[in-house]
Amino acid sequence: MYKERASRLTGAVLWTGDGAGRVLPDGCMDLLWHDGRLLVAGPDTRAYVTGGAPSRWVGLRFAPGAAPAFLGVPGHELRDLRVELTDLWPASEVRRLRDRMAEAPDPAVALEGIVLERAAPPEPLLRALVASLDAGRPVAVAADELGLGVRQLHRRSLVAFGYGPKTLARILRLRRALVLARAGVPYAETALRSGFADQAHLARDVRELAGVPLTRLLGAG
């Protein structure tokens, strides 16, 4: 069972679940609480498939680009990784936070409180970049809109998102396509409306980013 709700932190989402399933790239990073541990899920460039027996997880998913400022670590250093928070912060600080989480009657509320104490909303520039790329604009056009050179935008994106703007645009395009496909839009129309060249292009990206064919991905929910 997976549930989520909007966080009081701008653009963030609080969620709980059993930890089982295929986690698709989404341009975001998560702070996780599981089995007495605080962990960080870095930015994914491909699907992350969880293993082991289902058990309770609590997470806060930051808005795209917001987590590195909270963690104090560039996004690209955590790309495609799951790490202990103790790998990033002093052990004494993490130990204090773990004790706080363990004693909390509602771990989700406690996790949100920890983040709210030291997090800031995502930078307006990053939010504008995500909006521009999610609207299907080419990277060069997005850079021009933001008053940045393409190379400068790439450097900023590596820090904020963990990868360059072209990868972010590709991930956002797939997310748009899945919304349409899950709503019953035919695959060929889904591809064109999402910004793919054709249905074959959509199928290739689904396999590369999600690790399974589109029909199987949709069948799994």
PDB file of C-alpha atoms in Angstrom:
ATOM      1  CA  MET A   1       0.000   0.000   0.000  1.00  0.00           C
ATOM      2  CA  TYR A   2       1.373   3.385  -1.014  1.00  0.00           C
ATOM      3  CA  LYS A   3      -0.008   6.715   0.141  1.00  0.00           C
ATOM      4  CA  GLU A   4       1.211  10.265  -0.329  1.00  0.00           C
ATOM      5  CA  ARG A   5       0.214  13.811   0.534  1.00  0.00           C
ATOM      6  CA  ALA A   6       1.582  17.272  -0.099  1.00  0.00           C
ATOM      7  CA  SER A   7       4.166  18.436   2.427  1.00  0.00           C
ATOM      8  CA  ARG A   8       4.280  21.834   4.076  1.00  0.00           C
ATOM      9  CA  LEU A   9       7.637  22.249   2.345  1.00  0.00           C
ATOM     10  CA  THR A  10       7.018  23.840  -1.043  1.00  0.00           C
ATOM     11  CA  GLY A  11       6.864  21.264  -3.806  1.00  0.00           C
ATOM     12  CA  ALA A  12       7.655  18.295  -1.550  1.00  0.00           C
ATOM     13  CA  VAL A  13       5.586  15.158  -0.979  1.00  0.00           C
ATOM     14  CA  LEU A  14       5.301  12.969   2.125  1.00  0.00           C
ATOM     15  CA  TRP A  15       4.692   9.296   1.460  1.00  0.00           C
ATOM     16  CA  THR A  16       4.420   5.947   3.186  1.00  0.00           C
ATOM     17  CA  GLY A  17       4.589   2.503   1.606  1.00  0.00           C
ATOM     18  CA  ASP A  18       5.776  -1.061   1.880  1.00  0.00           C
ATOM     19  CA  GLY A  19       8.915  -0.424  -0.165  1.00  0.00           C
ATOM     20  CA  ALA A  20       8.060  -2.975  -2.841  1.00  0.00           C
ATOM     21  CA  GLY A  21       7.995  -2.215  -6.544  1.00  0.00           C
ATOM     22  CA  ARG A  22       9.692  -0.378  -9.379  1.00  0.00           C
ATOM     23  CA  VAL A  23      10.619   3.251  -8.664  1.00  0.00           C
ATOM     24  CA  LEU A  24      10.861   5.280 -11.862  1.00  0.00           C
ATOM     25  CA  PRO A  25      13.140   8.285 -12.388  1.00  0.00           C
ATOM     26  CA  ASP A  26      11.315  11.504 -11.537  1.00  0.00           C
ATOM     27  CA  GLY A  27      13.936  14.242 -11.197  1.00  0.00           C
ATOM     28  CA  CYS A  28      13.654  14.125  -7.394  1.00  0.00           C
ATOM     29  CA  MET A  29      15.536  12.916  -4.318  1.00  0.00           C
ATOM     30  CA  ASP A  30      14.074  11.453  -1.112  1.00  0.00           C
ATOM     31  CA  LEU A  31      14.905  11.405   2.585  1.00  0.00           C
ATOM     32  CA  LEU A  32      13.840   7.974   3.907  1.00  0.00           C
ATOM     33  CA  TRP A  33      13.071   6.387   7.265  1.00  0.00           C
ATOM     34  CA  HIS A  34      13.178   2.601   7.424  1.00  0.00           C
ATOM     35  CA  ASP A  35      13.888   0.056  10.121  1.00  0.00           C
ATOM     36  CA  GLY A  36      15.486   2.617  12.448  1.00  0.00           C
ATOM     37  CA  ARG A  37      17.659   4.126   9.704  1.00  0.00           C
ATOM     38  CA  LEU A  38      17.714   7.454   7.896  1.00  0.00           C
ATOM     39  CA  LEU A  39      18.711   7.137   4.254  1.00  0.00           C
ATOM     40  CA  VAL A  40      18.877   9.232   1.119  1.00  0.00           C
ATOM     41  CA  ALA A  41      17.674   8.124  -2.305  1.00  0.00           C
ATOM     42  CA  GLY A  42      19.718   9.952  -4.884  1.00  0.00           C
ATOM     43  CA  PRO A  43      18.492  11.047  -8.316  1.00  0.00           C
ATOM     44  CA  ASP A  44      17.778   8.051 -10.525  1.00  0.00           C
ATOM     45  CA  THR A  45      18.608   7.815 -14.213  1.00  0.00           C
ATOM     46  CA  ARG A  46      16.900   4.425 -14.497  1.00  0.00           C
ATOM     47  CA  ALA A  47      14.299   2.448 -12.590  1.00  0.00           C
ATOM     48  CA  TYR A  48      15.211   1.303  -9.097  1.00  0.00           C
ATOM     49  CA  VAL A  49      13.688  -2.075  -8.239  1.00  0.00           C
ATOM     50  CA  THR A  50      13.344  -2.729  -4.527  1.00  0.00           C
ATOM     51  CA  GLY A  51      14.036  -6.173  -3.121  1.00  0.00           C
ATOM     52  CA  GLY A  52      13.409  -8.102   0.066  1.00  0.00           C
ATOM     53  CA  ALA A  53      10.240  -8.604   2.048  1.00  0.00           C
ATOM     54  CA  PRO A  54       7.782  -5.685   2.122  1.00  0.00           C
ATOM     55  CA  SER A  55       8.178  -3.479   5.189  1.00  0.00           C
ATOM     56  CA  ARG A  56       7.166   0.004   6.195  1.00  0.00           C
ATOM     57  CA  TRP A  57       8.942   2.959   4.631  1.00  0.00           C
ATOM     58  CA  VAL A  58       8.378   6.668   5.228  1.00  0.00           C
ATOM     59  CA  GLY A  59       9.771   9.230   2.844  1.00  0.00           C
ATOM     60  CA  LEU A  60       9.851  12.889   1.970  1.00  0.00           C
ATOM     61  CA  ARG A  61      10.338  13.506  -1.744  1.00  0.00           C
ATOM     62  CA  PHE A  62      11.888  16.903  -2.355  1.00  0.00           C
ATOM     63  CA  ALA A  63      10.864  19.072  -5.267  1.00  0.00           C
ATOM     64  CA  PRO A  64      13.252  18.638  -8.215  1.00  0.00           C
ATOM     65  CA  GLY A  65      16.524  20.390  -7.437  1.00  0.00           C
ATOM     66  CA  ALA A  66      15.754  21.127  -3.771  1.00  0.00           C
ATOM     67  CA  ALA A  67      17.459  18.253  -1.939  1.00  0.00           C
ATOM     68  CA  PRO A  68      21.157  19.103  -2.484  1.00  0.00           C
ATOM     69  CA  ALA A  69      20.833  22.394  -0.608  1.00  0.00           C
ATOM     70  CA  PHE A  70      19.262  20.525   2.329  1.00  0.00           C
ATOM     71  CA  LEU A  71      21.839  17.733   2.298  1.00  0.00           C
ATOM     72  CA  GLY A  72      24.877  19.894   1.551  1.00  0.00           C
ATOM     73  CA  VAL A  73      25.946  17.507  -1.217  1.00  0.00           C
ATOM     74  CA  PRO A  74      25.832  18.047  -5.007  1.00  0.00           C
ATOM     75  CA  GLY A  75      23.201  15.903  -6.662  1.00  0.00           C
ATOM     76  CA  HIS A  76      25.630  14.230  -9.069  1.00  0.00           C
ATOM     77  CA  GLU A  77      27.531  12.673  -6.142  1.00  0.00           C
ATOM     78  CA  LEU A  78      24.384  10.707  -5.236  1.00  0.00           C
ATOM     79  CA  ARG A  79      23.242   9.781  -8.734  1.00  0.00           C
ATOM     80  CA  ASP A  80      21.676   6.275  -8.836  1.00  0.00           C
ATOM     81  CA  LEU A  81      22.626   5.650  -5.186  1.00  0.00           C
ATOM     82  CA  ARG A  82      20.909   4.852  -1.883  1.00  0.00           C
ATOM     83  CA  VAL A  83      23.115   5.939   1.038  1.00  0.00           C
ATOM     84  CA  GLU A  84      22.941   6.239   4.804  1.00  0.00           C
ATOM     85  CA  LEU A  85      22.508   9.791   6.066  1.00  0.00           C
ATOM     86  CA  THR A  86      25.561   9.133   8.242  1.00  0.00           C
ATOM     87  CA  ASP A  87      27.599   9.071   5.012  1.00  0.00           C
ATOM     88  CA  LEU A  88      26.713  12.733   4.522  1.00  0.00           C
ATOM     89  CA  TRP A  89      26.223  14.209   7.998  1.00  0.00           C
ATOM     90  CA  PRO A  90      28.027  13.840  11.346  1.00  0.00           C
ATOM     91  CA  ALA A  91      27.134  10.586  13.090  1.00  0.00           C
ATOM     92  CA  SER A  92      26.152  12.388  16.305  1.00  0.00           C
ATOM     93  CA  GLU A  93      23.626  14.554  14.450  1.00  0.00           C
ATOM     94  CA  VAL A  94      22.109  11.598  12.644  1.00  0.00           C
ATOM     95  CA  ARG A  95      21.943   9.623  15.886  1.00  0.00           C
ATOM     96  CA  ARG A  96      19.957  12.452  17.483  1.00  0.00           C
ATOM     97  CA  LEU A  97      17.566  12.514  14.539  1.00  0.00           C
ATOM     98  CA  ARG A  98      17.140   8.732  14.575  1.00  0.00           C
ATOM     99  CA  ASP A  99      16.204   8.858  18.259  1.00  0.00           C
ATOM    100  CA  ARG A 100      13.702  11.587  17.501  1.00  0.00           C
ATOM    101  CA  MET A 101      12.163   9.512  14.715  1.00  0.00           C
ATOM    102  CA  ALA A 102      12.009   6.373  16.842  1.00  0.00           C
ATOM    103  CA  GLU A 103      10.133   8.180  19.611  1.00  0.00           C
ATOM    104  CA  ALA A 104       7.655   9.928  17.318  1.00  0.00           C
ATOM    105  CA  PRO A 105       4.037   8.727  17.309  1.00  0.00           C
ATOM    106  CA  ASP A 106       3.822   9.586  13.594  1.00  0.00           C
ATOM    107  CA  PRO A 107       7.128   9.086  11.732  1.00  0.00           C
ATOM    108  CA  ALA A 108       5.893  10.949   8.658  1.00  0.00           C
ATOM    109  CA  VAL A 109       5.157  14.082  10.658  1.00  0.00           C
ATOM    110  CA  ALA A 110       8.491  13.775  12.457  1.00  0.00           C
ATOM    111  CA  LEU A 111      10.383  13.379   9.181  1.00  0.00           C
ATOM    112  CA  GLU A 112       8.669  16.430   7.753  1.00  0.00           C
ATOM    113  CA  GLY A 113       9.551  18.410  10.869  1.00  0.00           C
ATOM    114  CA  ILE A 114      13.225  17.504  10.537  1.00  0.00           C
ATOM    115  CA  VAL A 115      13.274  18.720   6.951  1.00  0.00           C
ATOM    116  CA  LEU A 116      11.328  21.902   7.649  1.00  0.00           C
ATOM    117  CA  GLU A 117      13.883  22.948  10.270  1.00  0.00           C
ATOM    118  CA  ARG A 118      16.700  23.310   7.773  1.00  0.00           C
ATOM    119  CA  ALA A 119      15.322  23.159   4.222  1.00  0.00           C
ATOM    120  CA  ALA A 120      14.562  26.019   1.876  1.00  0.00           C
ATOM    121  CA  PRO A 121      12.141  26.070  -1.064  1.00  0.00           C
ATOM    122  CA  PRO A 122      13.702  25.271  -4.439  1.00  0.00           C
ATOM    123  CA  GLU A 123      15.337  28.190  -6.205  1.00  0.00           C
ATOM    124  CA  PRO A 124      12.992  30.063  -8.565  1.00  0.00           C
ATOM    125  CA  LEU A 125      15.465  29.453 -11.390  1.00  0.00           C
ATOM    126  CA  LEU A 126      15.314  25.696 -10.860  1.00  0.00           C
ATOM    127  CA  ARG A 127      11.544  25.721 -10.706  1.00  0.00           C
ATOM    128  CA  ALA A 128      11.438  27.742 -13.929  1.00  0.00           C
ATOM    129  CA  LEU A 129      13.807  25.286 -15.606  1.00  0.00           C
ATOM    130  CA  VAL A 130      11.685  22.292 -14.642  1.00  0.00           C
ATOM    131  CA  ALA A 131       8.540  24.047 -15.878  1.00  0.00           C
ATOM    132  CA  SER A 132      10.194  24.965 -19.176  1.00  0.00           C
ATOM    133  CA  LEU A 133      11.525  21.471 -19.857  1.00  0.00           C
ATOM    134  CA  ASP A 134       8.267  19.873 -18.763  1.00  0.00           C
ATOM    135  CA  ALA A 135       6.502  22.046 -21.332  1.00  0.00           C
ATOM    136  CA  GLY A 136       8.649  20.379 -23.974  1.00  0.00           C
ATOM    137  CA  ARG A 137      11.021  23.246 -24.751  1.00  0.00           C
ATOM    138  CA  PRO A 138      14.510  22.330 -26.020  1.00  0.00           C
ATOM    139  CA  VAL A 139      17.375  22.797 -23.560  1.00  0.00           C
ATOM    140  CA  ALA A 140      18.861  25.675 -25.585  1.00  0.00           C
ATOM    141  CA  VAL A 141      15.523  27.507 -25.530  1.00  0.00           C
ATOM    142  CA  ALA A 142      15.141  26.937 -21.777  1.00  0.00           C
ATOM    143  CA  ALA A 143      18.662  28.234 -21.175  1.00  0.00           C
ATOM    144  CA  ASP A 144      17.940  31.343 -23.229  1.00  0.00           C
ATOM    145  CA  GLU A 145      14.706  31.965 -21.313  1.00  0.00           C
ATOM    146  CA  LEU A 146      16.627  31.796 -18.033  1.00  0.00           C
ATOM    147  CA  GLY A 147      19.471  34.012 -19.249  1.00  0.00           C
ATOM    148  CA  LEU A 148      22.066  31.255 -18.931  1.00  0.00           C
ATOM    149  CA  GLY A 149      24.512  29.688 -21.349  1.00  0.00           C
ATOM    150  CA  VAL A 150      23.967  26.021 -22.150  1.00  0.00           C
ATOM    151  CA  ARG A 151      27.203  25.005 -20.384  1.00  0.00           C
ATOM    152  CA  GLN A 152      26.337  27.052 -17.316  1.00  0.00           C
ATOM    153  CA  LEU A 153      22.885  25.482 -17.239  1.00  0.00           C
ATOM    154  CA  HIS A 154      24.464  22.038 -17.460  1.00  0.00           C
ATOM    155  CA  ARG A 155      26.739  22.743 -14.467  1.00  0.00           C
ATOM    156  CA  ARG A 156      23.837  24.075 -12.414  1.00  0.00           C
ATOM    157  CA  SER A 157      21.753  21.043 -13.329  1.00  0.00           C
ATOM    158  CA  LEU A 158      24.437  18.553 -12.273  1.00  0.00           C
ATOM    159  CA  VAL A 159      24.490  20.084  -8.812  1.00  0.00           C
ATOM    160  CA  ALA A 160      20.736  20.478  -8.426  1.00  0.00           C
ATOM    161  CA  PHE A 161      19.321  17.423 -10.204  1.00  0.00           C
ATOM    162  CA  GLY A 162      22.278  15.059 -10.389  1.00  0.00           C
ATOM    163  CA  TYR A 163      22.401  15.057 -14.176  1.00  0.00           C
ATOM    164  CA  GLY A 164      22.241  17.449 -17.097  1.00  0.00           C
ATOM    165  CA  PRO A 165      19.126  19.198 -18.402  1.00  0.00           C
ATOM    166  CA  LYS A 166      18.821  16.831 -21.382  1.00  0.00           C
ATOM    167  CA  THR A 167      18.474  13.857 -19.043  1.00  0.00           C
ATOM    168  CA  LEU A 168      16.010  15.783 -16.902  1.00  0.00           C
ATOM    169  CA  ALA A 169      13.963  16.674 -19.997  1.00  0.00           C
ATOM    170  CA  ARG A 170      13.940  13.025 -21.049  1.00  0.00           C
ATOM    171  CA  ILE A 171      12.702  11.902 -17.634  1.00  0.00           C
ATOM    172  CA  LEU A 172       9.990  14.562 -17.535  1.00  0.00           C
ATOM    173  CA  ARG A 173       8.874  13.597 -21.040  1.00  0.00           C
ATOM    174  CA  LEU A 174       8.461   9.990 -19.945  1.00  0.00           C
ATOM    175  CA  ARG A 175       6.436  11.071 -16.921  1.00  0.00           C
ATOM    176  CA  ARG A 176       4.098  13.062 -19.198  1.00  0.00           C
ATOM    177  CA  ALA A 177       3.689  10.067 -21.474  1.00  0.00           C
ATOM    178  CA  LEU A 178       2.810   7.717 -18.611  1.00  0.00           C
ATOM    179  CA  VAL A 179       0.074  10.056 -17.391  1.00  0.00           C
ATOM    180  CA  LEU A 180      -1.525   9.969 -20.838  1.00  0.00           C
ATOM    181  CA  ALA A 181      -1.063   6.237 -21.373  1.00  0.00           C
ATOM    182  CA  ARG A 182      -2.535   5.416 -17.970  1.00  0.00           C
ATOM    183  CA  ALA A 183      -5.537   7.556 -18.874  1.00  0.00           C
ATOM    184  CA  GLY A 184      -6.152   5.331 -21.875  1.00  0.00           C
ATOM    185  CA  VAL A 185      -4.717   7.531 -24.630  1.00  0.00           C
ATOM    186  CA  PRO A 186      -3.490   5.314 -27.515  1.00  0.00           C
ATOM    187  CA  TYR A 187       0.274   4.812 -27.511  1.00  0.00           C
ATOM    188  CA  ALA A 188       0.893   6.548 -30.842  1.00  0.00           C
ATOM    189  CA  GLU A 189      -1.051   9.621 -29.741  1.00  0.00           C
ATOM    190  CA  THR A 190       0.612   9.504 -26.324  1.00  0.00           C
ATOM    191  CA  ALA A 191       4.021   9.584 -27.982  1.00  0.00           C
ATOM    192  CA  LEU A 192       3.256  12.597 -30.161  1.00  0.00           C
ATOM    193  CA  ARG A 193       1.512  14.585 -27.433  1.00  0.00           C
ATOM    194  CA  SER A 194       4.407  13.963 -25.017  1.00  0.00           C
ATOM    195  CA  GLY A 195       7.134  15.089 -27.411  1.00  0.00           C
ATOM    196  CA  PHE A 196       8.430  11.782 -28.760  1.00  0.00           C
ATOM    197  CA  ALA A 197       9.176  11.379 -32.451  1.00  0.00           C
ATOM    198  CA  ASP A 198       6.864   8.374 -32.680  1.00  0.00           C
ATOM    199  CA  GLN A 199       5.599   5.333 -30.791  1.00  0.00           C
ATOM    200  CA  ALA A 200       8.862   3.437 -31.347  1.00  0.00           C
ATOM    201  CA  HIS A 201      10.791   6.300 -29.731  1.00  0.00           C
ATOM    202  CA  LEU A 202       8.477   6.140 -26.717  1.00  0.00           C
ATOM    203  CA  ALA A 203       8.931   2.382 -26.469  1.00  0.00           C
ATOM    204  CA  ARG A 204      12.738   2.690 -26.502  1.00  0.00           C
ATOM    205  CA  ASP A 205      12.762   5.314 -23.760  1.00  0.00           C
ATOM    206  CA  VAL A 206      10.402   3.268 -21.583  1.00  0.00           C
ATOM    207  CA  ARG A 207      12.683   0.239 -21.871  1.00  0.00           C
ATOM    208  CA  GLU A 208      15.808   2.267 -21.120  1.00  0.00           C
ATOM    209  CA  LEU A 209      14.414   4.326 -18.235  1.00  0.00           C
ATOM    210  CA  ALA A 210      11.887   1.908 -16.718  1.00  0.00           C
ATOM    211  CA  GLY A 211      13.598  -1.366 -17.601  1.00  0.00           C
ATOM    212  CA  VAL A 212      10.427  -3.048 -18.928  1.00  0.00           C
ATOM    213  CA  PRO A 213       8.133  -2.651 -21.953  1.00  0.00           C
ATOM    214  CA  LEU A 214       5.341  -0.089 -21.752  1.00  0.00           C
ATOM    215  CA  THR A 215       2.547  -2.671 -21.629  1.00  0.00           C
ATOM    216  CA  ARG A 216       4.174  -4.446 -18.701  1.00  0.00           C
ATOM    217  CA  LEU A 217       4.844  -1.164 -16.901  1.00  0.00           C
ATOM    218  CA  LEU A 218       1.221  -0.079 -17.220  1.00  0.00           C
ATOM    219  CA  GLY A 219      -0.038  -3.508 -16.225  1.00  0.00           C
ATOM    220  CA  ALA A 220       1.954  -3.278 -13.003  1.00  0.00           C
ATOM    221  CA  GLY A 221       0.397   0.106 -12.155  1.00  0.00           C
TER     222      GLY A 221
END
